[in-house]
Coordinates of C-alpha atoms and ligand atoms in Angstrom, one line a residue:
X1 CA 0.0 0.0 0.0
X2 CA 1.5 3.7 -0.8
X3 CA 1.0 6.4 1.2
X4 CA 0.0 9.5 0.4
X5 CA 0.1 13.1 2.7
X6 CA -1.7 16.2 2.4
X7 CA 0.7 18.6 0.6
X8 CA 0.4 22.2 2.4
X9 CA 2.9 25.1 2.8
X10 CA 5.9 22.4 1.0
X11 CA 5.4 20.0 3.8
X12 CA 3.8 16.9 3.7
X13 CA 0.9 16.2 6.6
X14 CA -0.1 12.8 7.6
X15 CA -3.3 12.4 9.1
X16 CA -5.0 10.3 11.1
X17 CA -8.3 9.8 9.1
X18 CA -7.1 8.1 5.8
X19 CA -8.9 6.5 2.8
X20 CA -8.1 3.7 0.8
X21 CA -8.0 3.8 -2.5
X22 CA -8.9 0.6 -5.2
X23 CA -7.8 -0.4 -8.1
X24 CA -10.9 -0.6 -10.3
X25 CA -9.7 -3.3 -12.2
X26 CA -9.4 -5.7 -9.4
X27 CA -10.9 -3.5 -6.3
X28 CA -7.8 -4.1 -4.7
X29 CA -6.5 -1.2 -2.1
X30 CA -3.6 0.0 -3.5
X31 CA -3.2 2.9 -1.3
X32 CA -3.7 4.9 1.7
X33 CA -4.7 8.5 1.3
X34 CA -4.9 11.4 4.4
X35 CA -8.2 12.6 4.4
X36 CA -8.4 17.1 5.2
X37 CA -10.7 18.1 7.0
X38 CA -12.1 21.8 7.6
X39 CA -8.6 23.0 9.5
X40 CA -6.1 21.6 7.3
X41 CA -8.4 22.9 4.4
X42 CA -8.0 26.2 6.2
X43 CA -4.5 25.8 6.9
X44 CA -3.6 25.2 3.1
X45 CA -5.3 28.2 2.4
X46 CA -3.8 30.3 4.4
X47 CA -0.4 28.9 3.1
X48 CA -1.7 29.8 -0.3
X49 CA -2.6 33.2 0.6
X50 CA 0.8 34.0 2.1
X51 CA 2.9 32.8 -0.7
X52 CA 0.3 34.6 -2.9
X53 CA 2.3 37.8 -1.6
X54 CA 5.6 37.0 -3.1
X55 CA 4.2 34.5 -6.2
X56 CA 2.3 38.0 -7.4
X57 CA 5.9 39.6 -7.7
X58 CA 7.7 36.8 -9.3
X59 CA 7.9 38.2 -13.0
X60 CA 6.4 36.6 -15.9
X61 CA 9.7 35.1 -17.9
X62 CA 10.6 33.5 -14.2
X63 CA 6.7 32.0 -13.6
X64 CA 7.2 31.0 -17.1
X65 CA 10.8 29.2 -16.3
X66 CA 8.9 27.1 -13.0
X67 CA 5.8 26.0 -15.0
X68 CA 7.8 24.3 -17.5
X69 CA 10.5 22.9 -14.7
X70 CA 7.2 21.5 -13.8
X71 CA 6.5 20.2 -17.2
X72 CA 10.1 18.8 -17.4
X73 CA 9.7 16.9 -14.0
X74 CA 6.5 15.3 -14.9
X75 CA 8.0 14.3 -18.4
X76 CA 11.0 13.2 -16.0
X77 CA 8.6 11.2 -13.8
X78 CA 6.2 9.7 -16.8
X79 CA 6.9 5.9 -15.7
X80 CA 5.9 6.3 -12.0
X81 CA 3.1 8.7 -12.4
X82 CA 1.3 6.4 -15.2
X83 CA 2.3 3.7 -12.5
X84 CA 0.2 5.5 -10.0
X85 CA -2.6 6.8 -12.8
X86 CA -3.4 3.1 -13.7
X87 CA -3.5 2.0 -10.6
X88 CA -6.2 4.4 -9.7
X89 CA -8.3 4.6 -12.7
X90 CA -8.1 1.2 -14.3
X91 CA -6.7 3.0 -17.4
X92 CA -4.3 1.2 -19.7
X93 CA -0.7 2.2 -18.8
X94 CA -0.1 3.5 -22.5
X95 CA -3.3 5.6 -22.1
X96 CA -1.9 7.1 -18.3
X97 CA 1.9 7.8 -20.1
X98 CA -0.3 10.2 -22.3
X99 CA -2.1 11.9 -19.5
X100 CA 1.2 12.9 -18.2
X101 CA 1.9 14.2 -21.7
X102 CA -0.8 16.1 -22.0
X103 CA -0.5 17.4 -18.0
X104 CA 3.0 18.5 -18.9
X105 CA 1.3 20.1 -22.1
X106 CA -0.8 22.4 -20.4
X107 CA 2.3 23.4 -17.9
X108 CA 4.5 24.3 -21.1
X109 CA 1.4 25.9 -22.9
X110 CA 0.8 28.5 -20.3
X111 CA 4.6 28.5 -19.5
X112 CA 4.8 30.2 -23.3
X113 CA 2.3 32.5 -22.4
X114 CA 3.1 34.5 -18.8
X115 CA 4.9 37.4 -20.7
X116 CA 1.4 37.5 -22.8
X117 CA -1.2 38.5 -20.0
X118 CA -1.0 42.0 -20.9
X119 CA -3.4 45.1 -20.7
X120 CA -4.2 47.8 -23.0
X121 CA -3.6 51.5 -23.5
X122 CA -6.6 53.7 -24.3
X123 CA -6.7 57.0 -25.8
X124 CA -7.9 59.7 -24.2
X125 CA -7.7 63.1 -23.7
X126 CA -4.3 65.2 -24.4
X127 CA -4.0 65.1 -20.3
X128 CA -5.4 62.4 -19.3
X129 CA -3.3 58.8 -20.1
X130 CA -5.3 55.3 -19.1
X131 CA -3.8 52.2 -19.0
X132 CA -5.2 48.4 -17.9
X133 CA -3.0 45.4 -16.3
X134 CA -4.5 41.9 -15.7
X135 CA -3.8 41.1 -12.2
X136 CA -4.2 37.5 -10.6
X137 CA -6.8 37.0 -8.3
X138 CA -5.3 35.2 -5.4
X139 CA -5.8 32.2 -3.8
X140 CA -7.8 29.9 -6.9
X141 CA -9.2 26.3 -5.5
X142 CA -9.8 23.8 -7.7
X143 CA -12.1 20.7 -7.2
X144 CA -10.7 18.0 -9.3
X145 CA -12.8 15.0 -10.4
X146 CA -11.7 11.1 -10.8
X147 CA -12.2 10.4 -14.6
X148 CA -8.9 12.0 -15.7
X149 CA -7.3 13.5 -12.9
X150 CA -4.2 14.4 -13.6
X151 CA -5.1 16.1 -16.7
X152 CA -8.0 17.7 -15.4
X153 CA -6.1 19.1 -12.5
X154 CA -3.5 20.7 -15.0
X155 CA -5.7 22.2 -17.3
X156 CA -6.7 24.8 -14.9
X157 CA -3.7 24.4 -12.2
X158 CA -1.5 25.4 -15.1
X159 CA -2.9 28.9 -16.2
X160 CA -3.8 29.6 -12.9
X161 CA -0.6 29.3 -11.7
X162 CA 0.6 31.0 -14.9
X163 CA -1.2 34.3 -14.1
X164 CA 0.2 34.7 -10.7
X165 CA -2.3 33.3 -8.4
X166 CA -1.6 30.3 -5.9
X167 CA -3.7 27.2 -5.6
X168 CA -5.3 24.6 -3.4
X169 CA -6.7 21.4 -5.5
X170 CA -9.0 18.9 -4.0
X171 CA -9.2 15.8 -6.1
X172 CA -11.8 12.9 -6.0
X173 CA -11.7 10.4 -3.2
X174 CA -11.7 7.8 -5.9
X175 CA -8.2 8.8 -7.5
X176 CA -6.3 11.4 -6.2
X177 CA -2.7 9.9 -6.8
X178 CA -1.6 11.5 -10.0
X179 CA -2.6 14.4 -8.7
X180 CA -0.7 14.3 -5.1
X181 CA 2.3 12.9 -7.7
X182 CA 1.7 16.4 -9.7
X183 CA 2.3 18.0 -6.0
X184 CA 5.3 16.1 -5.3
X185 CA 6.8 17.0 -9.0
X186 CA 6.2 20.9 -8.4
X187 CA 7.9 20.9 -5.0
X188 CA 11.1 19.1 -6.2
X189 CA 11.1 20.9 -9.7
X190 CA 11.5 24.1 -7.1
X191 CA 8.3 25.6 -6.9
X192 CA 8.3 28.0 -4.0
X193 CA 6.5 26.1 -0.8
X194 CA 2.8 27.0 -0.7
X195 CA 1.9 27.9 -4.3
X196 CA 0.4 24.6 -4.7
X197 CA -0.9 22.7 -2.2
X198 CA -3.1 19.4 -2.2
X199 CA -5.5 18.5 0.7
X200 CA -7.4 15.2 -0.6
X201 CA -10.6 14.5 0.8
X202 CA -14.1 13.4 0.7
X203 CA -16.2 16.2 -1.2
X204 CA -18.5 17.2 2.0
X205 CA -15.7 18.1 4.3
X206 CA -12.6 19.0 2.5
X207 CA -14.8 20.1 -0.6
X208 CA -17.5 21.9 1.2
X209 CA -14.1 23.6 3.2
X210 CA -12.7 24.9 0.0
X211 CA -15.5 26.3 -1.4
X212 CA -16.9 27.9 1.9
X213 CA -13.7 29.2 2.4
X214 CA -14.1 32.6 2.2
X215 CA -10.0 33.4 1.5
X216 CA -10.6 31.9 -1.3
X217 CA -10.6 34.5 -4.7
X218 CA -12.0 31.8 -7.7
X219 CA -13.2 28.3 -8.0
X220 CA -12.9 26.1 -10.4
X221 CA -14.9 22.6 -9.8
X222 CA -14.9 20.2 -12.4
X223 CA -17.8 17.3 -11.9
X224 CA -21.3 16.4 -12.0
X225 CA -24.0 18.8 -12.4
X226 CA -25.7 18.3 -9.1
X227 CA -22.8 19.1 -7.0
X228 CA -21.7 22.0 -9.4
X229 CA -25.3 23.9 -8.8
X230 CA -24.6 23.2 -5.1
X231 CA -21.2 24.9 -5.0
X232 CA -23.0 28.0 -6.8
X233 CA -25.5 28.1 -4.5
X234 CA -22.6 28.0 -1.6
X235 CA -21.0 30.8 -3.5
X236 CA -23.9 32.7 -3.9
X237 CA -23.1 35.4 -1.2
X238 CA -19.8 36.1 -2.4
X239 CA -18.4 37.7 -5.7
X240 CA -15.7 35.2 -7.0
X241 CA -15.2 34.2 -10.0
X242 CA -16.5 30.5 -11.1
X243 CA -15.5 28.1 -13.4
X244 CA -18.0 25.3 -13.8
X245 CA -16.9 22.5 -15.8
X246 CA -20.0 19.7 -15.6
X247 CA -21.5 17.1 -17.7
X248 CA -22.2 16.2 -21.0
X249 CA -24.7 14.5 -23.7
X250 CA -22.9 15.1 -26.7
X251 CA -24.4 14.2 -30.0
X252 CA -22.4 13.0 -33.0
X253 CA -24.1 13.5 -36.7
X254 CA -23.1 11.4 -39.6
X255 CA -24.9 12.2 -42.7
X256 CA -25.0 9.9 -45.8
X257 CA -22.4 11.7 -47.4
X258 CA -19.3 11.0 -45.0
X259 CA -16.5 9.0 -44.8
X260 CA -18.2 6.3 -43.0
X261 CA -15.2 4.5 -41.8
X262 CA -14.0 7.1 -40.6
X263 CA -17.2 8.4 -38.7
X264 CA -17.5 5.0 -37.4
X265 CA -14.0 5.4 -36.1
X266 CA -15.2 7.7 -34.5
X267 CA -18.1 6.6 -33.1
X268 CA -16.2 4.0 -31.3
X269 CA -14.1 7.3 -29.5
X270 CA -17.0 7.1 -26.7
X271 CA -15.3 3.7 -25.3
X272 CA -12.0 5.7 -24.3
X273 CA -11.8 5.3 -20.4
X274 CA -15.3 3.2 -20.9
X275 CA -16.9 6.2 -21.9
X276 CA -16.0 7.9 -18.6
X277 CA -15.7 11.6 -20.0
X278 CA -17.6 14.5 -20.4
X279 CA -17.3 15.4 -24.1
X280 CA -17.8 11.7 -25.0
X281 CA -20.3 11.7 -28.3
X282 CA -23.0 9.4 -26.4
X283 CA -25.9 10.1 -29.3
X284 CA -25.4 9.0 -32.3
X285 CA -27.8 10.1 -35.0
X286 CA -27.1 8.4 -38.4
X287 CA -28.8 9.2 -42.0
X288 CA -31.5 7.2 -43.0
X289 CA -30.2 6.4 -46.0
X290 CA -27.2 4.6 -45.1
X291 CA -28.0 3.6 -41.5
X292 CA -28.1 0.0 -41.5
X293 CA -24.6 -0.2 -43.3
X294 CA -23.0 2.1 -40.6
X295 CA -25.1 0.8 -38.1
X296 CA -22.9 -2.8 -38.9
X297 CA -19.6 -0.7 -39.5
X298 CA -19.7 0.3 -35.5
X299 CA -20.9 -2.9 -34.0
X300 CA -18.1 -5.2 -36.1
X301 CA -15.7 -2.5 -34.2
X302 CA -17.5 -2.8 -30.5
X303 CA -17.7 -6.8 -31.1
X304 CA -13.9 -6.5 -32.0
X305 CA -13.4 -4.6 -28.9
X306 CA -11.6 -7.2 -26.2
X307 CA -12.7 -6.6 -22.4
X308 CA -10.2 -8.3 -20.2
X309 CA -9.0 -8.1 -16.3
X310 CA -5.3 -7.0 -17.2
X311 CA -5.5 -3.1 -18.0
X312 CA -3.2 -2.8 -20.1
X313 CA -4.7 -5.7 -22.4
X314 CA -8.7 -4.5 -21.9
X315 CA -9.7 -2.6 -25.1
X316 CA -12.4 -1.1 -22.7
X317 CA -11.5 -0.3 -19.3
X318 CA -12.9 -0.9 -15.6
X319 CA -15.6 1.8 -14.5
X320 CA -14.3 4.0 -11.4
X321 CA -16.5 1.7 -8.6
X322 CA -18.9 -1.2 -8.4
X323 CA -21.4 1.5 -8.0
X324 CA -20.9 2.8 -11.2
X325 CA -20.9 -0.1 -12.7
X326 CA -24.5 -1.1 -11.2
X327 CA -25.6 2.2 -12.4
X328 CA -24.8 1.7 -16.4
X329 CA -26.2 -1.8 -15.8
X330 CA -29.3 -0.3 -14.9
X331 CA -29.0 2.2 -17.2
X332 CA -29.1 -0.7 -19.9
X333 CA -32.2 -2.4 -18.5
X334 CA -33.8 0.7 -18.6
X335 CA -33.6 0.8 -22.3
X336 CA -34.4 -2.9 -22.6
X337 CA -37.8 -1.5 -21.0
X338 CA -38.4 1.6 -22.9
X339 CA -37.9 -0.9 -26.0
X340 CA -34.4 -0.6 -27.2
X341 CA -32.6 -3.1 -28.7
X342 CA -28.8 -4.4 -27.4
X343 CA -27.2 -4.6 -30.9
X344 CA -23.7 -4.9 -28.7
X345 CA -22.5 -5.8 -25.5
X346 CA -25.3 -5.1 -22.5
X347 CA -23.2 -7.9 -20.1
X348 CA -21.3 -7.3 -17.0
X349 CA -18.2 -9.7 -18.3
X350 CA -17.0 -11.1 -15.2
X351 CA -17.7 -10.7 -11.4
X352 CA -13.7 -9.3 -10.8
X353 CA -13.6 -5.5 -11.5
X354 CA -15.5 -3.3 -12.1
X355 CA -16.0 -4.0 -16.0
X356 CA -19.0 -3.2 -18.6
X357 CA -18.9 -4.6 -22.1
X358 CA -18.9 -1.9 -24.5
X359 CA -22.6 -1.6 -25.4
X360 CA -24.7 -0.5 -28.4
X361 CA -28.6 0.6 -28.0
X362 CA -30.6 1.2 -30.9
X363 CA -34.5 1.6 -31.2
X364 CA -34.8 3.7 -27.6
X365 CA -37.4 7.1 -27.6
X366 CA -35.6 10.3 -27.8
X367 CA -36.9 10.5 -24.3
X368 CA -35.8 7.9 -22.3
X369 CA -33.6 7.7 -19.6
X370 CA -30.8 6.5 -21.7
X371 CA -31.3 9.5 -24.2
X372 CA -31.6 12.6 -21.7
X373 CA -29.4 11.4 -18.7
X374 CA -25.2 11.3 -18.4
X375 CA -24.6 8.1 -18.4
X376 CA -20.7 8.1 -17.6
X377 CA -20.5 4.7 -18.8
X378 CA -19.3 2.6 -22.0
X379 CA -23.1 2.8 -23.7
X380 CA -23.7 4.6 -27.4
X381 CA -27.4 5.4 -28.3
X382 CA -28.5 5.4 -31.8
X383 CA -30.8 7.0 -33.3
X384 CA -32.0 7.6 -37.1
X385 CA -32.7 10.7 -38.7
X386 CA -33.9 12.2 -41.9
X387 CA -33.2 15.7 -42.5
X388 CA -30.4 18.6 -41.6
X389 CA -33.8 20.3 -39.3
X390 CA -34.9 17.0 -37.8
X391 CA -31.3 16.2 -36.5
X392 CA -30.3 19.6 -35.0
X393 CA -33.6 19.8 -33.3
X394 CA -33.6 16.5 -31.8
X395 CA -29.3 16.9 -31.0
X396 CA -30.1 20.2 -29.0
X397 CA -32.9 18.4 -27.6
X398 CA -30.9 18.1 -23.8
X399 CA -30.1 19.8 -20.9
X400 CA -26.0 19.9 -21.8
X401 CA -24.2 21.6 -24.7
X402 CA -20.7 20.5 -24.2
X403 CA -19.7 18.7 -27.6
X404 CA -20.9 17.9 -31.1
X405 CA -19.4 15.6 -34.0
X406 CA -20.4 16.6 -37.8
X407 CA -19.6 13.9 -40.3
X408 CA -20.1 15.2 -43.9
X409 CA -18.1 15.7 -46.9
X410 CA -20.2 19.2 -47.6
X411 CA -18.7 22.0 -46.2
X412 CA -21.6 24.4 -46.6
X413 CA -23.4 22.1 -44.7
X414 CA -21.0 21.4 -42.1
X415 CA -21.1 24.9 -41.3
X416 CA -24.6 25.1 -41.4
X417 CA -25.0 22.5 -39.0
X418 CA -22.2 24.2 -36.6
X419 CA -24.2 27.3 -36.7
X420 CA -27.4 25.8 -35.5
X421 CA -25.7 23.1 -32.6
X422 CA -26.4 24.2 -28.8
X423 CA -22.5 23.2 -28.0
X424 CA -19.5 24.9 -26.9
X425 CA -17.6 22.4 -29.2
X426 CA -18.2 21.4 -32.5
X427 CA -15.5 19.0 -34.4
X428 CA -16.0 18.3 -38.2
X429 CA -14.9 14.8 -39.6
X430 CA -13.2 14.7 -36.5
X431 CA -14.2 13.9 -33.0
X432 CA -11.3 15.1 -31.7
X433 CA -10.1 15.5 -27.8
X434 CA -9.4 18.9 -26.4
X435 CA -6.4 20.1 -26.4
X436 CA -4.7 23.0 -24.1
X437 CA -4.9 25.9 -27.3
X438 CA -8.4 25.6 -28.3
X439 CA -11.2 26.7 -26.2
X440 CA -13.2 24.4 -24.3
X441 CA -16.8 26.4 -24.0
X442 CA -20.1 24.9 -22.1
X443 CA -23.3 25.7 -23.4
X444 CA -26.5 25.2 -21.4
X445 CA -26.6 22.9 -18.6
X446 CA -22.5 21.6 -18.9
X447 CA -21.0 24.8 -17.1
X448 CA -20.0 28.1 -17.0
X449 CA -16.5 29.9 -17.5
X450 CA -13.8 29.2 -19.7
X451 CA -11.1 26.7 -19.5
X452 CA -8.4 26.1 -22.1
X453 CA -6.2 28.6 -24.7
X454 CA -6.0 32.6 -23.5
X455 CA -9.9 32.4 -22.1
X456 CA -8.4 30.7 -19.2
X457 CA -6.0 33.9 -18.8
X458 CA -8.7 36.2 -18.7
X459 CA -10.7 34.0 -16.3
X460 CA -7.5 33.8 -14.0
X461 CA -7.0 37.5 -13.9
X462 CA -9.0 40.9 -13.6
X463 CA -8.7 43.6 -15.2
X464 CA -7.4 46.8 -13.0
X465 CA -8.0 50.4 -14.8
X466 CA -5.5 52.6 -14.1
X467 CA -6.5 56.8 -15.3
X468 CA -4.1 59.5 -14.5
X469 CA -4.0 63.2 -15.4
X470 CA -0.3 63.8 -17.1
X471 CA 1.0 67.0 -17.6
X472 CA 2.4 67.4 -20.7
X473 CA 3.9 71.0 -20.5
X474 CA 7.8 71.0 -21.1
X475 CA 9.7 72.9 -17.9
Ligands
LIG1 P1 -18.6 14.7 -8.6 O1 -19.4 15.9 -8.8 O2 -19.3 13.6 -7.8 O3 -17.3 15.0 -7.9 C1 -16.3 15.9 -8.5 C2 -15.5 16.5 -7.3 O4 -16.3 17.3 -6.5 C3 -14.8 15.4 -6.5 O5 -13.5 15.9 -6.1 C4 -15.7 15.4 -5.2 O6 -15.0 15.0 -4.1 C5 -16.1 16.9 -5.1 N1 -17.3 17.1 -4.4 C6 -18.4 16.3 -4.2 N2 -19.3 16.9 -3.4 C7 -18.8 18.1 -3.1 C8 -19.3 19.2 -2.3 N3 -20.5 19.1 -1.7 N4 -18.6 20.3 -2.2 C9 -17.4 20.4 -2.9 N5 -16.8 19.4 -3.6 C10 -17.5 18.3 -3.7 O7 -18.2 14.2 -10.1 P2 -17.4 12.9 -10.5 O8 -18.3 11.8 -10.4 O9 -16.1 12.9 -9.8 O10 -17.1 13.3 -12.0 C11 -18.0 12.9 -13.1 C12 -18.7 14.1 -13.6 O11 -17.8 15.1 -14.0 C13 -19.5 13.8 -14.8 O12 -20.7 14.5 -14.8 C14 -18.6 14.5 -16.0 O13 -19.3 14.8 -17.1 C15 -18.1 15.6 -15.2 N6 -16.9 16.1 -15.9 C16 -16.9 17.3 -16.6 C17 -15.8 17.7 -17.3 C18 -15.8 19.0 -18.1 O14 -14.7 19.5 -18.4 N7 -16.9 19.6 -18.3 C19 -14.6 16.9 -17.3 C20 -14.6 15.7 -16.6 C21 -15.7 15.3 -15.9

């Protein structure tokens, strides 16, 4: 069993109330993590707030120079961390090596980018001279959830960080190693004590701490809907900025005249981490016209697809917990009820783990359970459509807006179709992942804020107007 300490001030706390945490593969503990409760929470924040002081000052080249020693150390540490990542989320080893990739990613992104979080001049009068800065905001806490941890955590950790403000990060009870590994990389790549600190915990003590916390100068939560409309309401008497990163039920369009092998290439995206991510494309809505031939094109891939104990074997991996595994099973009898037909998988494999075959549904009502609610789970809907009106209507026809999928080979009509989508994303012939230098909006129900590219630097900073009255006259 490994051990893991609260990270506050640069010093590592052990603490007497501890978790374990299980490898979903097997449900085996594989290790022991401190649980922070209200004080340490408090005391982390404090630390944050006092090395927010001197962190402020540092200058941007020099901010820039630690985030991507941070980058470098993860790189450095790649083998152990995926070690730990795996472990925790089930997730092939290959799969975690790329999570630190990407984590280091967003540290060198918005290490290229400290000397760009600049202000503006604006014209006034002959004796008057204004001028903007973007300052940070202070201490920033950021709830972390379990699906993808460590990138999670870095995507708003890094640019953050980047604009000057110090952090406190909370990740899920479920998998918080990578991101107490992140903690441990940042201290020894020389990031000044108390700039980042890490109190794991469960989400109603060392969550509810951070966001009641009223030190605390933005919040960033990443998770499910429910517990993101609870922390606004928390937040409610106090103006701090909020990023709300929640959930997903992203439709994915593929008209008749696409590449169909590489739509249904696509398709089969949603079974990445067993379909355990927000911007997965859950809906599928294919053409009339050619919908039984792609229909057979995705569930030869799914039937393909090789569930097995060993994660780094498993073309589909474990779910987080037994309870979310019972909840996509019932998920899938529910659409057995409302009439839909299992065309793939609908099986828990094996007793060991926490596994779910990779499952297609066809013939289920755009409002059943299956169609409306986040699954989180490795289960693709399909439904049939006829025309371009039809298919936008019935794809903006939920609560979220996080992420579309157009598959066409007409680019008037790709655009088109763009336009109309409710979703902060749209990809075209491409349902592609985000990345740290494209924006990553939320329409509707899946969040507010901005994570991702320069929005995240405008988020992390405010503006402060500076007007002075200059006299020009020569003496
Ligand atoms: P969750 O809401 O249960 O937990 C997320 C985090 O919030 C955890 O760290 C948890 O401990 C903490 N938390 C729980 N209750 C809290 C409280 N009362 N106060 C403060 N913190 C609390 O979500 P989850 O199950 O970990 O993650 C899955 C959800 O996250 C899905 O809905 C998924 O779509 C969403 N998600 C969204 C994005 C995005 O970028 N939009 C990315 C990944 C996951």
């Amino acid at each position: 069993m490994r051990e893991y300490d609260l990270l506050v001030d640069g010093e590592t706390l052990s603490r007497s109330e501890t978790a374990t945490v299980r490898d979903p593969s097997s449900n085996q503990p594989v290790a022991s993590i401190a649980l922070a409760d209200e004080s340490d929470v408090a005391s982390a924040v404090a630390a944050a707030d006092s090395a927010f002081e001197e962190w402020r000052t540092v200058d941007p080249v020099t901010r820039g120079h630690h985030l991507r020693d941070v980058a470098d150390e993860l790189r450095a540490r790649k083998t152990e961390i995926a070690e730990r990542h795996t472990e925790e989320t089930g997730r092939s080893l290959s799969d975690s090596a790329r999570s630190v990739e990407y984590a280091a990613e967003y540290f060198e992104y918005y290490a290229g980018l400290t000397h760009r979080i600049t202000g503006e001049t604006v014209p006034l009068s002959h004796e008057e001279f204004d001028y903007t800065r973007r300052e940070p905001l202070g201490v920033t806490g950021h709830i972390i959830p379990w699906n993808s941890p460590l990138l999670l955590g870095s995507r708003s950790i890094a640019p953050a960080l980047a604009c000057g403000n110090t952090v406190v990060a909370k990740p899920a009870q479920l998998a918080p190693m990578a991101v107490h590994e992140l903690g441990r990389a940042a201290s020894d790549a020389g990031l000044p004590d108390g700039v980042l600190n890490i109190v794991s915990g469960r989400g109603s003590t060392a969550g509810e701490a951070l966001v009641t916390n009223d030190r605390i100068s933005e919040l960033t939560f990443t998770g499910s809907k429910a517990v993101g409309l609870h922390i606004r309401e928390s937040v409610s008497d106090r103006l701090i900025p909020l990023n709300l990163e929640l959930g997903g039920k992203s439709p994915n369009i593929v008209f008749a005249d696409a590449d169909q092998e590489a739509a249904a290439e696509g398709a089969v995206k949603l079974f990445n981490n067993a379909g355990q991510s927000c911007y997965a494309g859950t809906r599928l809505f294919v053409a009339d016209g050619i919908y039984d031939e792609f229909i057979d094109r995705v569930v030869s891939r799914v039937e393909a697809m090789n569930v097995q104990r060993d994660p780094n074997e498993t073309d589909v991996s474990a779910l987080i917990s037994p309870s979310a595994q019972s909840e996509v099973a019932s998920y899938v009898d529910s659409a057995r009820e409302a009439g839909g037909s299992i065309s793939a998988g609908g099986r828990i494999p094996f007793e060991e783990g926490n596994f779910y075959e990779p499952t297609v549904i066809e013939d289920v009502p755009d409002d059943a359970a299956v169609s409306c609610e986040e699954i989180f789970g490795p289960v693709l809907t399909v439904y049939r459509f006829d025309s371009e009106r039809e298919v936008v209507e019935r794809a903006n026809d939920t609560e979220y807006g996080l992420y579309a999928g157009v598959w066409t080979s007409d680019l008037d009509r790709a655009n088109r179709i763009a336009d109309h989508l409710e979703a902060g994303t749209v990809t075209v012939n491409n349902y592609a992942s985000p990345i740290p230098q494209v924006p990553f909006p939320a329409y509707k129900q899946s969040g507010i804020g901005s994570e991702y590219a320069t929005a995240a630097l405008h988020h992390y900073t405010k503006v402060k107007n500076v007007r002075m009255s200059v006299d020009r006259t020569l003496r």
